[in-house]
Each structure stands twice: as structure tokens, then as C-alpha cells.
Short mmCIF file of C-alpha atoms and ligand atoms in Angstrom, two decimals:
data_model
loop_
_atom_site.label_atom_id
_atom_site.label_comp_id
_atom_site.label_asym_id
_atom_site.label_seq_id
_atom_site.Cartn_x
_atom_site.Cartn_y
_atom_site.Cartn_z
CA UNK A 18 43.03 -68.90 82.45
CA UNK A 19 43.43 -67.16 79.38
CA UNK A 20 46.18 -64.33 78.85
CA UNK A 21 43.41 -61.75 78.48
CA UNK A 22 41.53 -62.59 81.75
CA UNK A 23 45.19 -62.48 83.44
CA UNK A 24 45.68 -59.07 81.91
CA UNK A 25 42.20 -58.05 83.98
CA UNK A 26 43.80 -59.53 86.92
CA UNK A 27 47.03 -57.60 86.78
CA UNK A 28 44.56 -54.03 85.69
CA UNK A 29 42.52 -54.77 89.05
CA UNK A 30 45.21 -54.44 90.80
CA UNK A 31 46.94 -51.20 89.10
CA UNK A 32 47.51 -48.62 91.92
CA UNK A 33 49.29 -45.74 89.78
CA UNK A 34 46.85 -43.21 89.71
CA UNK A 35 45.09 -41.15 92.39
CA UNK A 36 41.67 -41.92 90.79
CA UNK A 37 42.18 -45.94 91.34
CA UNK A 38 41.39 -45.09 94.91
CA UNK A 39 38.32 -43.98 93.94
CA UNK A 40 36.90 -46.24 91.80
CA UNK A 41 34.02 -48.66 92.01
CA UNK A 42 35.37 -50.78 89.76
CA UNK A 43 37.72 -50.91 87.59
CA UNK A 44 36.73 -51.13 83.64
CA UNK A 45 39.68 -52.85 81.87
CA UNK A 46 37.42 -54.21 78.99
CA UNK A 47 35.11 -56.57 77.19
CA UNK A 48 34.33 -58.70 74.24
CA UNK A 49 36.43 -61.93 72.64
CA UNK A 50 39.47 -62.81 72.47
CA UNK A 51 39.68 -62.92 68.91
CA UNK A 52 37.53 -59.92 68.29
CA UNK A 53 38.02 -58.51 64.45
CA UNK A 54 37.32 -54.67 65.39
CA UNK A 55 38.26 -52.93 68.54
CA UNK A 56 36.52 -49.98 69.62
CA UNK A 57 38.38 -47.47 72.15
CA UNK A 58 36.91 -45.01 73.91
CA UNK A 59 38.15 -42.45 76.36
CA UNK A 60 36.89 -43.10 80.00
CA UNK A 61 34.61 -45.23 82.31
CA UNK A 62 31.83 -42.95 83.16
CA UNK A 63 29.00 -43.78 86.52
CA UNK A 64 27.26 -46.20 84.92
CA UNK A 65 30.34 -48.12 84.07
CA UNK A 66 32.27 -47.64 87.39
CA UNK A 67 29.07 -49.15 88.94
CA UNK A 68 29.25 -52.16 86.19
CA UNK A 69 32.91 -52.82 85.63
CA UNK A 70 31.70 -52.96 82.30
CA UNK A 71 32.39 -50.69 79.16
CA UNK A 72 30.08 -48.90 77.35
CA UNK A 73 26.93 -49.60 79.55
CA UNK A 74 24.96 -46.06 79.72
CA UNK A 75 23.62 -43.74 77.58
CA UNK A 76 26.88 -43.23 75.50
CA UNK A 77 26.91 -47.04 75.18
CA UNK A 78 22.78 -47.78 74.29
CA UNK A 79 23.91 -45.43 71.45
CA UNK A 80 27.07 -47.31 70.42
CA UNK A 81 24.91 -50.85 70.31
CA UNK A 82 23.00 -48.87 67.89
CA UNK A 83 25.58 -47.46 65.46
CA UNK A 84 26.41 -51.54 66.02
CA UNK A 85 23.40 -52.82 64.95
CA UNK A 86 23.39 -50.56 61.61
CA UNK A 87 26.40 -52.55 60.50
CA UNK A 88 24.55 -55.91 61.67
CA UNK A 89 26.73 -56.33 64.41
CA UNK A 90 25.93 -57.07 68.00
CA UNK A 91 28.25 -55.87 70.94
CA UNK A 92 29.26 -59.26 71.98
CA UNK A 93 31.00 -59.73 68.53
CA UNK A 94 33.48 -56.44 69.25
CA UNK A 95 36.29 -55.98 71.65
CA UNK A 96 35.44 -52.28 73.75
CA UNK A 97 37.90 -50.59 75.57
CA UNK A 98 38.85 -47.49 77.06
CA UNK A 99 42.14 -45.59 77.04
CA UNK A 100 41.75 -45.29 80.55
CA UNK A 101 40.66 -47.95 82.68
CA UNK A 102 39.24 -46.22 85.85
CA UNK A 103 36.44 -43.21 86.08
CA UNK A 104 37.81 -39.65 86.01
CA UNK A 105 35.59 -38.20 89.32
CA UNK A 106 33.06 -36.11 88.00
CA UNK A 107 33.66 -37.37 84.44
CA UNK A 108 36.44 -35.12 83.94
CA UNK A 109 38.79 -35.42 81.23
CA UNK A 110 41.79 -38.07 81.56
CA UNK A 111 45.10 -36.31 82.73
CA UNK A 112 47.90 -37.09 80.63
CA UNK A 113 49.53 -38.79 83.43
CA UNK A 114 46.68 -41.16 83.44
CA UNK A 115 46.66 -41.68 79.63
CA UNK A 116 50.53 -42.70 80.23
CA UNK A 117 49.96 -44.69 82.99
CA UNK A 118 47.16 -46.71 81.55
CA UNK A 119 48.83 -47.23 78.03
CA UNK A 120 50.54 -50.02 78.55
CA UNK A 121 47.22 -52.05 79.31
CA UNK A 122 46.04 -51.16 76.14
CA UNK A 123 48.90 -51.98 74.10
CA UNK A 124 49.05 -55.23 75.65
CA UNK A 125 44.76 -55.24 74.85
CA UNK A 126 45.86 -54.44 71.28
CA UNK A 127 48.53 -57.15 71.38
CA UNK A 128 46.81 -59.67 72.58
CA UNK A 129 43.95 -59.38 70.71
CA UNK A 130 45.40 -58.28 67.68
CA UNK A 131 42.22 -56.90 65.89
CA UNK A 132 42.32 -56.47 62.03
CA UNK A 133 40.78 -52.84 63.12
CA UNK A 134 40.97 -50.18 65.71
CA UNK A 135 37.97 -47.71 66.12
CA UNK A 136 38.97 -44.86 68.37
CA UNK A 137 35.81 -42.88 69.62
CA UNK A 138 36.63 -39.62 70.55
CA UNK A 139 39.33 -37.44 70.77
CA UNK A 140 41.75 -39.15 73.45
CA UNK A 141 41.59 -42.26 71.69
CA UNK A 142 42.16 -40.48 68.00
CA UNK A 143 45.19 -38.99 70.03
CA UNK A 144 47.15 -42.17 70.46
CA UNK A 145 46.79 -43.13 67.21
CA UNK A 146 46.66 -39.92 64.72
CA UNK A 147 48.89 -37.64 67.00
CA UNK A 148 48.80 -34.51 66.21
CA UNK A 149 45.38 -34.54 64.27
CA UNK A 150 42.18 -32.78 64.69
CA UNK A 151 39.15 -34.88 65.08
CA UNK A 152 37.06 -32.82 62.73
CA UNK A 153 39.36 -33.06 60.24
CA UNK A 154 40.23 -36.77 60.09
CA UNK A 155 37.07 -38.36 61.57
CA UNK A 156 36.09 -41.15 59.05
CA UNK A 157 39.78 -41.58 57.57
CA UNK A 158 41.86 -45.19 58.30
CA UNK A 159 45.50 -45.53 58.36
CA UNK A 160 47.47 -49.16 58.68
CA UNK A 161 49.91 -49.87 60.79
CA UNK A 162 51.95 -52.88 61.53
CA UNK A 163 48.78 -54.45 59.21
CA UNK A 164 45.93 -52.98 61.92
CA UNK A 165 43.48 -50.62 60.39
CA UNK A 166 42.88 -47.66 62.63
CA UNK A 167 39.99 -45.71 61.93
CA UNK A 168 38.84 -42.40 63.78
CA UNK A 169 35.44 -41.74 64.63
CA UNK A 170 33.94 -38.55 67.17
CA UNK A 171 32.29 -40.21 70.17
CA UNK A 172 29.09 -41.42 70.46
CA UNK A 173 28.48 -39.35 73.46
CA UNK A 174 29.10 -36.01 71.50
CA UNK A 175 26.87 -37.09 69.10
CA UNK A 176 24.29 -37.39 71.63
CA UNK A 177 24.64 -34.45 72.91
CA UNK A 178 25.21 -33.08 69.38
CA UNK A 179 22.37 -33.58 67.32
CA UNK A 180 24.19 -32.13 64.29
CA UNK A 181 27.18 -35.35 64.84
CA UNK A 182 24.82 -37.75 64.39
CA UNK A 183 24.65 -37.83 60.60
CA UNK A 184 28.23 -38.00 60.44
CA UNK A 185 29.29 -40.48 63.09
CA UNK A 186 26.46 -42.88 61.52
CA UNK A 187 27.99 -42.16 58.10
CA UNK A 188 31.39 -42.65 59.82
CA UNK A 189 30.13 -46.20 60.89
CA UNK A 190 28.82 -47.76 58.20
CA UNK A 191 32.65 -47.64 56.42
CA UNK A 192 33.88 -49.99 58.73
CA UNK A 193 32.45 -52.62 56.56
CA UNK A 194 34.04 -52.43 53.67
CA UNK A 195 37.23 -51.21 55.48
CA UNK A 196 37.40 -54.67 57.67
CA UNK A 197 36.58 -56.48 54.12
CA UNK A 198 39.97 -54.96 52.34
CA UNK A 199 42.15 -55.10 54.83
CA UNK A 200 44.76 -56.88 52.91
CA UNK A 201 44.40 -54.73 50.00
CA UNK A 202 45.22 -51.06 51.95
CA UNK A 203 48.71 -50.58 52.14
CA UNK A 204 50.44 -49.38 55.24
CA UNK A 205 50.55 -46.12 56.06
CA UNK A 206 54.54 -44.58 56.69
CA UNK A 207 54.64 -43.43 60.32
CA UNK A 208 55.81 -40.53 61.10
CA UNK A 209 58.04 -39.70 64.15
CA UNK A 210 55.44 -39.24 66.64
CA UNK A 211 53.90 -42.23 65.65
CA UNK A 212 56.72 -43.79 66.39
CA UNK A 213 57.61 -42.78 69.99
CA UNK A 214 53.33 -43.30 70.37
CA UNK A 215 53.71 -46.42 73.18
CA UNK A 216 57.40 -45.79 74.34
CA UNK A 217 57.54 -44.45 77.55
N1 URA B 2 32.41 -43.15 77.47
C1 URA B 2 33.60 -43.77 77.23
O1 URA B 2 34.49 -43.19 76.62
N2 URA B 2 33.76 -45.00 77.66
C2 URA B 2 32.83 -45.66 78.32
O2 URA B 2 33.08 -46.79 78.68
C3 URA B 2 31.61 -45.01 78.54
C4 URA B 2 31.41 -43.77 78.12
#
């Protein structure tokens, strides 16, 4: 079994939050192994508490899309969320939750080791560019520990945003040329917070 599947195995069994009780399923994650780009999102929503599946409803038809425009196809990307199991009622994630649940993303991140990390959304953008505001750094990369991390809004606000969609498609198409200089960006300093960003 690989170590990846064996990290589902351990999330399917994760307990520490109320909400686990009320999930369908649990959502830890999809895509290969040796994925290039990550995406991360914020939270399963219905469709993909029904699924076990990221990325499955509207939200997700509309990320295979932004895909496509860069010629890529959704089995070619790793997609996660920062939390694994469905807020009820979509609410936002608690920052207990986001603490709880970090670990099985850093060890998503480790494991796969992507040469790029797209967070989608806010709470994704959070654990990455602390302290930022999504408007202002939305299509900006920084590298750490040689992973480019690039911050995009989510494709669900640009749904229900008509005047996001110009901008999160104009967002998307960078990630190209990003994933193709990789070597050539030099890493960003981290700050502080940064630094503290997956102790607990
Ligand atoms: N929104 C998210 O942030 N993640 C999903 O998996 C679906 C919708």
C-alpha cells in the first residue's frame, strides 16, 4: 500500500472534531502521487461529503474548467482541502478544525512534495501568506523550502461573483510559466509567522 493511501487510512479514522461525527464521508484527497501542482481548497461541501471526493460540485465543474484552459485535466493535479470533513451547513472551518486537520496536510504536502501549491480561497491563502489579504496578493507566488505557493480566490466566489471571474482565469493561466521556472525563482525569506505556520 502506498504511504499516501495509508495516510487516507489514518484521516478515516480521525475523531478530533465534532463535525467527524457528522460526516458522510470523509474527503482527505485525490490525484497522484507524484502530482507537480497541488491545489488546496477550504472545505468538503454536500456534494463532496456524499462522494468522498474533492472538488465534485459546482465549485469543482468550474475548477476542471480553469484546468482545462491550462490543458490540464484533473487527474494530472493533486486536490485537497484544508479541512478534511464538511462544515454542517457549509459553514466556515473553525480554527480549531484548521489546527486539527493541519497535520494531514502537511504530511499531503510532504509526501507528495509538489513543485507548486495553489491555495483557492482565503483559508488556504491563510496557511501559507499569513497575515495577507486575498485581494491584495491573489495571483502572487512565493518559494519556500523550493515549493512555489501561489494564491488564487476560490472558484466558488467566482461563481457566485461574476466580476472574479476575469481575474481568477487570469490568475490561472500563470501557473504555467510559474511551474516552468521553478528553479529559476529564488526563495522567498520567511518571516516569523511563516515560521511557526505548521508547529503546533
Ligand atoms: N469547496 C472547497 O473548498 N472544497 C471542495 O472540495 C469543494 C468545494
Amino acid at each position: 500500500m502506498s504511504a499516501l493511501s495509508e495516510l487516507y487510512q489514518e484521516i478515516a479514522l480521525c475523531q478530533q472534531c465534532e463535525i467527524a461525527k457528522h460526516r458522510t464521508k470523509v474527503v482527505p484527497g485525490e490525484g497522484p502521487e507524484d502530482a507537480e501542482i497541488m491545489f488546496i481548497g477550504e472545505a468538503p461541501g454536500w456534494h463532496e461529503d456524499q462522494q468522498g471526493r474533492p472538488f465534485v460540485g459546482p465549485a469543482g465543474k468550474y475548477l476542471d474548467e480553469l484546468l482545462a484552459s491550462i490543458n490540464l485535466k484533473r487527474e494530472q493535479v493533486y486536490i485537497a482541502n484544508v479541512i478534511k470533513c464538511r462544515p454542517q451547513g457549509n459553514r466556515d472551518p473553525l480554527p480549531t478544525e484548521i489546527l486539527n486537520c493541519r497535520q494531514w496536510l502537511e504530511r499531503q504536502i510532504e509526501l507528495i512534495h509538489p513543485k507548486m501549491v495553489v491555495t483557492l480561497g482565503r483559508y488556504s491563502m491563510a496557511l501559507f501568506f499569513p497575515g495577507k489579504s486575498i485581494s491584495k496578493i491573489h495571483g502572487t507566488a512565493l518559494k519556500q523550502d523550493s515549493i512555489i505557493y501561489f494564491a488564487m480566490y476560490h472558484p466558488a466566489a467566482a461563481l457566485h461573483q461574476q466580476s472574479l471571474h476575469q481575474t481568477i482565469q487570469a490568475d490561472m493561466i500563470k501557473i504555467p510559466s510559474l511551474l516552468a521556472q521553478t528553479d529559476g525563482i529564488a526563495e522567498t525569506k520567511p518571516q516569523p509567522q511563516q515560521l511557526t505556520m505548521f508547529e503546533d
